[in-house]
PDB file of C-alpha atoms in Angstrom:
ATOM      1  CA  ASP A 882       0.000   0.000   0.000  1.00 63.00           C
ATOM      2  CA  ALA A 883       1.176   3.516  -0.752  1.00 66.00           C
ATOM      3  CA  LYS A 884       2.534   5.642   2.081  1.00 90.00           C
ATOM      4  CA  THR A 885       1.098   8.948   3.167  1.00 95.00           C
ATOM      5  CA  THR A 886       2.678  12.141   4.466  1.00 95.00           C
ATOM      6  CA  GLN A 887       0.914  14.469   6.874  1.00 97.00           C
ATOM      7  CA  PRO A 888       2.100  17.530   8.781  1.00 97.00           C
ATOM      8  CA  PRO A 889       2.637  16.660  12.452  1.00 96.00           C
ATOM      9  CA  SER A 890       0.148  19.147  13.816  1.00 97.00           C
ATOM     10  CA  MET A 891      -2.167  22.032  13.159  1.00 97.00           C
ATOM     11  CA  ASP A 892      -4.726  24.041  15.003  1.00 95.00           C
ATOM     12  CA  CYS A 893      -7.859  25.921  14.186  1.00 96.00           C
ATOM     13  CA  ALA A 894     -10.424  28.037  15.949  1.00 97.00           C
ATOM     14  CA  GLU A 895     -13.672  26.560  17.135  1.00 97.00           C
ATOM     15  CA  GLY A 896     -16.436  27.064  14.595  1.00 97.00           C
ATOM     16  CA  ARG A 897     -14.065  27.476  11.693  1.00 97.00           C
ATOM     17  CA  ALA A 898     -13.329  24.912   9.016  1.00 97.00           C
ATOM     18  CA  ALA A 899     -10.374  22.605   9.604  1.00 98.00           C
ATOM     19  CA  ASN A 900      -8.563  21.565   6.435  1.00 98.00           C
ATOM     20  CA  LEU A 901      -6.235  18.624   6.988  1.00 98.00           C
ATOM     21  CA  PRO A 902      -3.853  17.865   4.109  1.00 98.00           C
ATOM     22  CA  CYS A 903      -2.410  14.512   3.109  1.00 97.00           C
ATOM     23  CA  ASN A 904       0.104  13.613   0.456  1.00 97.00           C
ATOM     24  CA  HIS A 905       0.000  10.180  -1.195  1.00 96.00           C
ATOM     25  CA  SER A 906       2.021  10.660  -4.343  1.00 94.00           C
ATOM     26  CA  THR A 907       2.645   6.927  -4.888  1.00 92.00           C
ATOM     27  CA  ILE A 908      -0.992   5.880  -4.731  1.00 93.00           C
ATOM     28  CA  SER A 909      -2.016   3.326  -7.317  1.00 89.00           C
ATOM     29  CA  GLY A 910      -5.231   3.092  -9.278  1.00 86.00           C
ATOM     30  CA  ASN A 911      -7.117   0.671  -7.051  1.00 87.00           C
ATOM     31  CA  GLU A 912      -6.152   2.187  -3.722  1.00 92.00           C
ATOM     32  CA  TYR A 913      -8.596   4.113  -1.596  1.00 93.00           C
ATOM     33  CA  VAL A 914      -7.870   7.043   0.699  1.00 96.00           C
ATOM     34  CA  TYR A 915      -9.228   6.481   4.217  1.00 96.00           C
ATOM     35  CA  TRP A 916      -9.408   8.926   7.090  1.00 97.00           C
ATOM     36  CA  TYR A 917      -9.709   7.921  10.716  1.00 97.00           C
ATOM     37  CA  ARG A 918      -9.301   9.879  13.899  1.00 98.00           C
ATOM     38  CA  GLN A 919      -8.300   8.853  17.380  1.00 97.00           C
ATOM     39  CA  ILE A 920      -9.370  10.794  20.398  1.00 95.00           C
ATOM     40  CA  HIS A 921      -7.147  10.288  23.393  1.00 89.00           C
ATOM     41  CA  SER A 922      -7.338   6.794  24.909  1.00 87.00           C
ATOM     42  CA  GLN A 923     -10.014   5.595  22.494  1.00 94.00           C
ATOM     43  CA  GLY A 924     -10.045   3.336  19.460  1.00 96.00           C
ATOM     44  CA  PRO A 925      -9.834   4.968  16.022  1.00 97.00           C
ATOM     45  CA  GLN A 926     -13.072   6.272  14.547  1.00 96.00           C
ATOM     46  CA  TYR A 927     -13.828   5.929  10.860  1.00 95.00           C
ATOM     47  CA  ILE A 928     -14.501   9.272   9.196  1.00 97.00           C
ATOM     48  CA  ILE A 929     -14.662   8.901   5.433  1.00 96.00           C
ATOM     49  CA  HIS A 930     -13.016   7.295   2.444  1.00 95.00           C
ATOM     50  CA  GLY A 931     -12.847   7.817  -1.295  1.00 94.00           C
ATOM     51  CA  LEU A 932     -11.286   6.587  -4.506  1.00 93.00           C
ATOM     52  CA  LYS A 933     -11.217   9.530  -6.885  1.00 92.00           C
ATOM     53  CA  ASN A 934     -14.422  11.495  -6.481  1.00 90.00           C
ATOM     54  CA  ASN A 935     -14.963  13.953  -3.675  1.00 95.00           C
ATOM     55  CA  GLU A 936     -17.010  12.531  -0.844  1.00 96.00           C
ATOM     56  CA  THR A 937     -19.143  14.071   1.878  1.00 97.00           C
ATOM     57  CA  ASN A 938     -20.903  12.623   4.877  1.00 96.00           C
ATOM     58  CA  GLU A 939     -22.281  13.912   8.140  1.00 95.00           C
ATOM     59  CA  MET A 940     -18.822  14.203   9.649  1.00 95.00           C
ATOM     60  CA  ALA A 941     -16.604  15.609   6.950  1.00 98.00           C
ATOM     61  CA  SER A 942     -15.774  16.146   3.304  1.00 98.00           C
ATOM     62  CA  LEU A 943     -12.936  14.527   1.432  1.00 98.00           C
ATOM     63  CA  ILE A 944     -11.413  16.351  -1.503  1.00 98.00           C
ATOM     64  CA  ILE A 945      -9.103  14.281  -3.705  1.00 97.00           C
ATOM     65  CA  THR A 946      -7.013  15.990  -6.365  1.00 96.00           C
ATOM     66  CA  GLU A 947      -7.506  14.962  -9.951  1.00 95.00           C
ATOM     67  CA  ASP A 948      -4.128  13.207 -10.077  1.00 95.00           C
ATOM     68  CA  ARG A 949      -4.998  11.506  -6.758  1.00 95.00           C
ATOM     69  CA  LYS A 950      -1.619  12.386  -5.313  1.00 95.00           C
ATOM     70  CA  SER A 951      -3.045  14.348  -2.437  1.00 97.00           C
ATOM     71  CA  SER A 952      -6.254  14.895  -0.537  1.00 97.00           C
ATOM     72  CA  THR A 953      -7.767  17.179   2.054  1.00 98.00           C
ATOM     73  CA  LEU A 954     -10.125  16.293   4.857  1.00 98.00           C
ATOM     74  CA  ILE A 955     -12.446  19.133   5.711  1.00 98.00           C
ATOM     75  CA  LEU A 956     -14.265  19.444   9.012  1.00 98.00           C
ATOM     76  CA  PRO A 957     -16.669  22.265   8.150  1.00 97.00           C
ATOM     77  CA  HIS A 958     -17.284  23.617  11.644  1.00 96.00           C
ATOM     78  CA  ALA A 959     -14.683  22.362  14.065  1.00 97.00           C
ATOM     79  CA  THR A 960     -15.634  21.918  17.706  1.00 97.00           C
ATOM     80  CA  LEU A 961     -13.489  21.262  20.757  1.00 97.00           C
ATOM     81  CA  ARG A 962     -14.511  17.601  20.547  1.00 96.00           C
ATOM     82  CA  ASP A 963     -12.777  17.358  17.167  1.00 97.00           C
ATOM     83  CA  THR A 964      -9.400  17.657  18.874  1.00 97.00           C
ATOM     84  CA  ALA A 965      -7.733  14.355  17.979  1.00 97.00           C
ATOM     85  CA  VAL A 966      -5.049  12.664  15.912  1.00 97.00           C
ATOM     86  CA  TYR A 967      -6.236  12.282  12.323  1.00 98.00           C
ATOM     87  CA  TYR A 968      -4.829   9.511  10.176  1.00 97.00           C
ATOM     88  CA  CYS A 969      -4.809   9.517   6.394  1.00 97.00           C
ATOM     89  CA  ILE A 970      -4.289   5.970   5.119  1.00 96.00           C
ATOM     90  CA  VAL A 971      -4.103   4.508   1.646  1.00 94.00           C
ATOM     91  CA  ARG A 972      -5.390   0.985   1.286  1.00 91.00           C
ATOM     92  CA  GLY A 973      -6.049  -1.355  -1.575  1.00 85.00           C
ATOM     93  CA  THR A 974      -8.977  -3.708  -1.931  1.00 79.00           C
ATOM     94  CA  GLY A 975      -9.106  -7.413  -1.411  1.00 76.00           C
ATOM     95  CA  ALA A 976      -9.032  -9.854   1.438  1.00 70.00           C
ATOM     96  CA  ASN A 977      -5.370  -9.245   2.263  1.00 74.00           C
ATOM     97  CA  SER A 978      -5.558  -5.472   2.357  1.00 84.00           C
ATOM     98  CA  LYS A 979      -5.040  -3.809   5.717  1.00 86.00           C
ATOM     99  CA  LEU A 980      -4.786  -0.403   7.323  1.00 91.00           C
ATOM    100  CA  THR A 981      -1.265   0.695   8.198  1.00 91.00           C
ATOM    101  CA  PHE A 982      -1.162   3.691  10.496  1.00 94.00           C
ATOM    102  CA  GLY A 983       1.431   6.439  10.236  1.00 93.00           C
ATOM    103  CA  LYS A 984       1.967   9.181  12.774  1.00 93.00           C
ATOM    104  CA  GLY A 985      -1.095  11.167  11.729  1.00 96.00           C
ATOM    105  CA  ILE A 986      -1.724  14.834  12.278  1.00 97.00           C
ATOM    106  CA  THR A 987      -2.682  16.212  15.669  1.00 97.00           C
ATOM    107  CA  LEU A 988      -5.497  18.693  15.305  1.00 98.00           C
ATOM    108  CA  SER A 989      -6.019  21.055  18.202  1.00 98.00           C
ATOM    109  CA  VAL A 990      -9.219  23.070  18.175  1.00 97.00           C
ATOM    110  CA  ARG A 991      -8.934  26.187  20.300  1.00 96.00           C
ATOM    111  CA  PRO A 992     -11.865  28.023  21.886  1.00 95.00           C
TER     112      PRO A 992
ATOM    113  CA  GLY B 642     -21.101   3.308  11.574  1.00 67.00           C
ATOM    114  CA  ALA B 643     -20.771  -0.296  12.572  1.00 73.00           C
ATOM    115  CA  VAL B 644     -20.159  -1.158  16.197  1.00 89.00           C
ATOM    116  CA  VAL B 645     -17.252  -3.175  17.528  1.00 94.00           C
ATOM    117  CA  SER B 646     -16.950  -3.896  21.239  1.00 96.00           C
ATOM    118  CA  GLN B 647     -14.067  -5.077  23.363  1.00 97.00           C
ATOM    119  CA  HIS B 648     -13.974  -6.639  26.782  1.00 97.00           C
ATOM    120  CA  PRO B 649     -12.502  -5.888  29.204  1.00 97.00           C
ATOM    121  CA  SER B 650     -11.792  -2.198  28.760  1.00 96.00           C
ATOM    122  CA  ARG B 651      -8.870  -2.406  31.129  1.00 97.00           C
ATOM    123  CA  VAL B 652      -7.124  -5.211  32.959  1.00 97.00           C
ATOM    124  CA  ILE B 653      -4.322  -5.459  35.482  1.00 97.00           C
ATOM    125  CA  CYS B 654      -2.559  -8.775  35.899  1.00 96.00           C
ATOM    126  CA  LYS B 655       0.494 -10.249  37.502  1.00 97.00           C
ATOM    127  CA  SER B 656       3.570 -11.128  35.510  1.00 97.00           C
ATOM    128  CA  GLY B 657       3.417 -14.693  34.205  1.00 97.00           C
ATOM    129  CA  THR B 658      -0.344 -14.926  33.960  1.00 97.00           C
ATOM    130  CA  SER B 659      -2.411 -15.034  30.771  1.00 97.00           C
ATOM    131  CA  VAL B 660      -5.015 -12.499  29.761  1.00 97.00           C
ATOM    132  CA  LYS B 661      -7.813 -12.929  27.245  1.00 97.00           C
ATOM    133  CA  ILE B 662      -9.352  -9.993  25.386  1.00 98.00           C
ATOM    134  CA  GLU B 663     -12.608 -10.372  23.476  1.00 97.00           C
ATOM    135  CA  CYS B 664     -13.616  -8.459  20.382  1.00 96.00           C
ATOM    136  CA  ARG B 665     -17.154  -8.585  19.039  1.00 95.00           C
ATOM    137  CA  SER B 666     -18.816  -7.133  15.979  1.00 92.00           C
ATOM    138  CA  LEU B 667     -22.289  -6.202  17.170  1.00 90.00           C
ATOM    139  CA  ASP B 668     -24.201  -5.387  14.017  1.00 86.00           C
ATOM    140  CA  PHE B 669     -22.354  -7.047  11.169  1.00 86.00           C
ATOM    141  CA  GLN B 670     -20.561 -10.258  10.347  1.00 88.00           C
ATOM    142  CA  ALA B 671     -16.821  -9.789  10.566  1.00 88.00           C
ATOM    143  CA  THR B 672     -15.118 -11.940   7.978  1.00 87.00           C
ATOM    144  CA  THR B 673     -11.773 -10.372   8.839  1.00 90.00           C
ATOM    145  CA  MET B 674     -10.544  -9.121  12.187  1.00 93.00           C
ATOM    146  CA  PHE B 675      -7.365  -7.293  13.041  1.00 95.00           C
ATOM    147  CA  TRP B 676      -5.481  -6.810  16.273  1.00 97.00           C
ATOM    148  CA  TYR B 677      -3.377  -3.720  16.878  1.00 97.00           C
ATOM    149  CA  ARG B 678      -1.174  -2.597  19.725  1.00 97.00           C
ATOM    150  CA  GLN B 679      -0.395   0.974  20.678  1.00 97.00           C
ATOM    151  CA  PHE B 680       2.287   2.175  23.079  1.00 95.00           C
ATOM    152  CA  PRO B 681       2.061   5.622  24.695  1.00 92.00           C
ATOM    153  CA  LYS B 682       2.508   8.498  22.262  1.00 90.00           C
ATOM    154  CA  LYS B 683       2.984   6.055  19.387  1.00 93.00           C
ATOM    155  CA  SER B 684       0.816   5.067  16.475  1.00 93.00           C
ATOM    156  CA  LEU B 685      -1.118   1.834  16.126  1.00 95.00           C
ATOM    157  CA  MET B 686       0.896  -1.176  15.043  1.00 96.00           C
ATOM    158  CA  LEU B 687      -0.806  -4.120  13.380  1.00 96.00           C
ATOM    159  CA  MET B 688      -0.117  -7.378  15.177  1.00 97.00           C
ATOM    160  CA  ALA B 689      -2.142  -9.895  13.218  1.00 95.00           C
ATOM    161  CA  THR B 690      -4.992 -10.463  10.801  1.00 93.00           C
ATOM    162  CA  SER B 691      -7.478 -13.271  11.115  1.00 91.00           C
ATOM    163  CA  ASN B 692     -10.168 -14.573   8.829  1.00 87.00           C
ATOM    164  CA  GLU B 693     -13.081 -16.463  10.314  1.00 83.00           C
ATOM    165  CA  GLY B 694     -12.273 -20.128  10.638  1.00 82.00           C
ATOM    166  CA  SER B 695      -8.639 -19.730   9.596  1.00 85.00           C
ATOM    167  CA  LYS B 696      -5.374 -19.337  11.429  1.00 88.00           C
ATOM    168  CA  ALA B 697      -4.232 -15.796  12.033  1.00 92.00           C
ATOM    169  CA  THR B 698      -1.492 -14.192   9.971  1.00 93.00           C
ATOM    170  CA  TYR B 699       1.022 -12.438  12.197  1.00 96.00           C
ATOM    171  CA  GLU B 700       3.091  -9.403  11.305  1.00 95.00           C
ATOM    172  CA  GLN B 701       6.848  -9.667  11.373  1.00 95.00           C
ATOM    173  CA  GLY B 702       8.229  -9.575  14.877  1.00 94.00           C
ATOM    174  CA  VAL B 703       4.990 -10.607  16.608  1.00 96.00           C
ATOM    175  CA  GLU B 704       5.287 -13.894  18.468  1.00 94.00           C
ATOM    176  CA  LYS B 705       2.376 -16.124  17.525  1.00 93.00           C
ATOM    177  CA  ASP B 706       2.873 -18.386  20.538  1.00 95.00           C
ATOM    178  CA  LYS B 707       2.673 -15.430  22.875  1.00 96.00           C
ATOM    179  CA  PHE B 708      -0.276 -13.678  21.278  1.00 97.00           C
ATOM    180  CA  LEU B 709      -2.866 -16.341  20.555  1.00 96.00           C
ATOM    181  CA  ILE B 710      -5.673 -15.269  18.270  1.00 95.00           C
ATOM    182  CA  ASN B 711      -8.892 -17.161  17.748  1.00 91.00           C
ATOM    183  CA  HIS B 712     -11.564 -16.108  15.258  1.00 89.00           C
ATOM    184  CA  ALA B 713     -14.048 -18.898  15.690  1.00 83.00           C
ATOM    185  CA  SER B 714     -17.187 -17.101  14.572  1.00 90.00           C
ATOM    186  CA  LEU B 715     -18.234 -14.198  12.393  1.00 89.00           C
ATOM    187  CA  THR B 716     -18.844 -12.002  15.423  1.00 91.00           C
ATOM    188  CA  LEU B 717     -16.100 -12.921  17.870  1.00 93.00           C
ATOM    189  CA  SER B 718     -12.327 -12.878  17.963  1.00 94.00           C
ATOM    190  CA  THR B 719     -10.139 -13.291  21.008  1.00 95.00           C
ATOM    191  CA  LEU B 720      -6.565 -12.298  21.745  1.00 97.00           C
ATOM    192  CA  THR B 721      -4.813 -14.133  24.559  1.00 97.00           C
ATOM    193  CA  VAL B 722      -1.580 -12.700  25.877  1.00 97.00           C
ATOM    194  CA  THR B 723       0.177 -15.704  27.339  1.00 97.00           C
ATOM    195  CA  SER B 724       2.684 -15.462  30.194  1.00 96.00           C
ATOM    196  CA  ALA B 725       2.364 -11.709  30.217  1.00 97.00           C
ATOM    197  CA  HIS B 726       5.317  -9.559  31.237  1.00 96.00           C
ATOM    198  CA  PRO B 727       5.533  -5.844  32.041  1.00 97.00           C
ATOM    199  CA  GLU B 728       6.753  -5.078  28.522  1.00 96.00           C
ATOM    200  CA  ASP B 729       3.424  -6.404  27.208  1.00 97.00           C
ATOM    201  CA  SER B 730       1.633  -3.542  28.942  1.00 97.00           C
ATOM    202  CA  SER B 731      -0.026  -1.626  26.152  1.00 97.00           C
ATOM    203  CA  PHE B 732      -3.301  -0.529  24.572  1.00 98.00           C
ATOM    204  CA  TYR B 733      -4.732  -3.371  22.495  1.00 98.00           C
ATOM    205  CA  ILE B 734      -7.294  -2.489  19.843  1.00 98.00           C
ATOM    206  CA  CYS B 735      -9.265  -4.799  17.613  1.00 97.00           C
ATOM    207  CA  SER B 736     -10.788  -3.949  14.282  1.00 95.00           C
ATOM    208  CA  ALA B 737     -13.216  -5.716  12.001  1.00 93.00           C
ATOM    209  CA  ARG B 738     -14.650  -5.575   8.546  1.00 89.00           C
ATOM    210  CA  GLY B 739     -17.006  -7.841   6.715  1.00 82.00           C
ATOM    211  CA  LEU B 740     -20.447  -8.539   5.399  1.00 69.00           C
ATOM    212  CA  GLY B 741     -22.888  -5.739   5.681  1.00 62.00           C
ATOM    213  CA  ARG B 742     -23.434  -2.225   4.583  1.00 53.00           C
ATOM    214  CA  ASP B 743     -19.811  -1.503   3.704  1.00 65.00           C
ATOM    215  CA  GLN B 744     -17.629  -4.518   3.248  1.00 68.00           C
ATOM    216  CA  GLU B 745     -14.420  -2.567   2.738  1.00 77.00           C
ATOM    217  CA  THR B 746     -14.408  -0.312   5.773  1.00 87.00           C
ATOM    218  CA  GLN B 747     -12.670  -1.358   8.958  1.00 91.00           C
ATOM    219  CA  TYR B 748     -14.322  -0.444  12.234  1.00 93.00           C
ATOM    220  CA  PHE B 749     -12.426  -0.301  15.491  1.00 96.00           C
ATOM    221  CA  GLY B 750     -13.227  -1.282  19.022  1.00 97.00           C
ATOM    222  CA  PRO B 751     -12.690   1.036  21.985  1.00 97.00           C
ATOM    223  CA  GLY B 752      -9.486  -0.693  23.031  1.00 97.00           C
ATOM    224  CA  THR B 753      -8.274  -2.637  26.058  1.00 98.00           C
ATOM    225  CA  ARG B 754      -5.623  -1.227  28.320  1.00 97.00           C
ATOM    226  CA  LEU B 755      -3.398  -3.946  29.746  1.00 98.00           C
ATOM    227  CA  LEU B 756      -1.100  -3.355  32.682  1.00 97.00           C
ATOM    228  CA  VAL B 757       1.191  -6.173  33.718  1.00 97.00           C
ATOM    229  CA  LEU B 758       2.735  -5.804  37.151  1.00 96.00           C
TER     230      LEU B 758
END
């Protein structure tokens, strides 16, 4: 599976949009981009995933560039409860595919 | 999203004893389950992958005789840490994916914190 690169940390103000970047320049055609987050001392929480089209759900939006080499997770109105480590992971399909976690990006939402 | 539970949420045991951790998928059939371990301030590290009814596949460096994994049904997997030692103290997290609304997405349990004295 392709590796991803994320900045180590970022912060944003409560109520503002949080835009979390991810670089996955070696992604291959059948690999999906997944985003999870982990709030302190809890298991990771699934947020969203996509292949090449932009995706939106009740939690976030995922914007994938046309060349698929990078993506951005957007939390439209960040709250203090969104403070967490966010992981961008590239994963293929099939029974043997698995999620490999990097260091993620620590998002701090300030009041 | 799908729900995955773990039991117990935390456990303290003496060195040399064995500890069993259960992982259940509550609203879908988990054809594949994963066990991760996380040390403080570190990221999750995959320990093993198991398919229902098959032997688990362990990642490099993970001792299969120490970390026994059983995936006997489509809703239950267990991880047994045998002869636990203080260095096995960690946060153990299971994950599952399978038949249901979204077969490709992995859902995670809340984790089990193990402390070996």
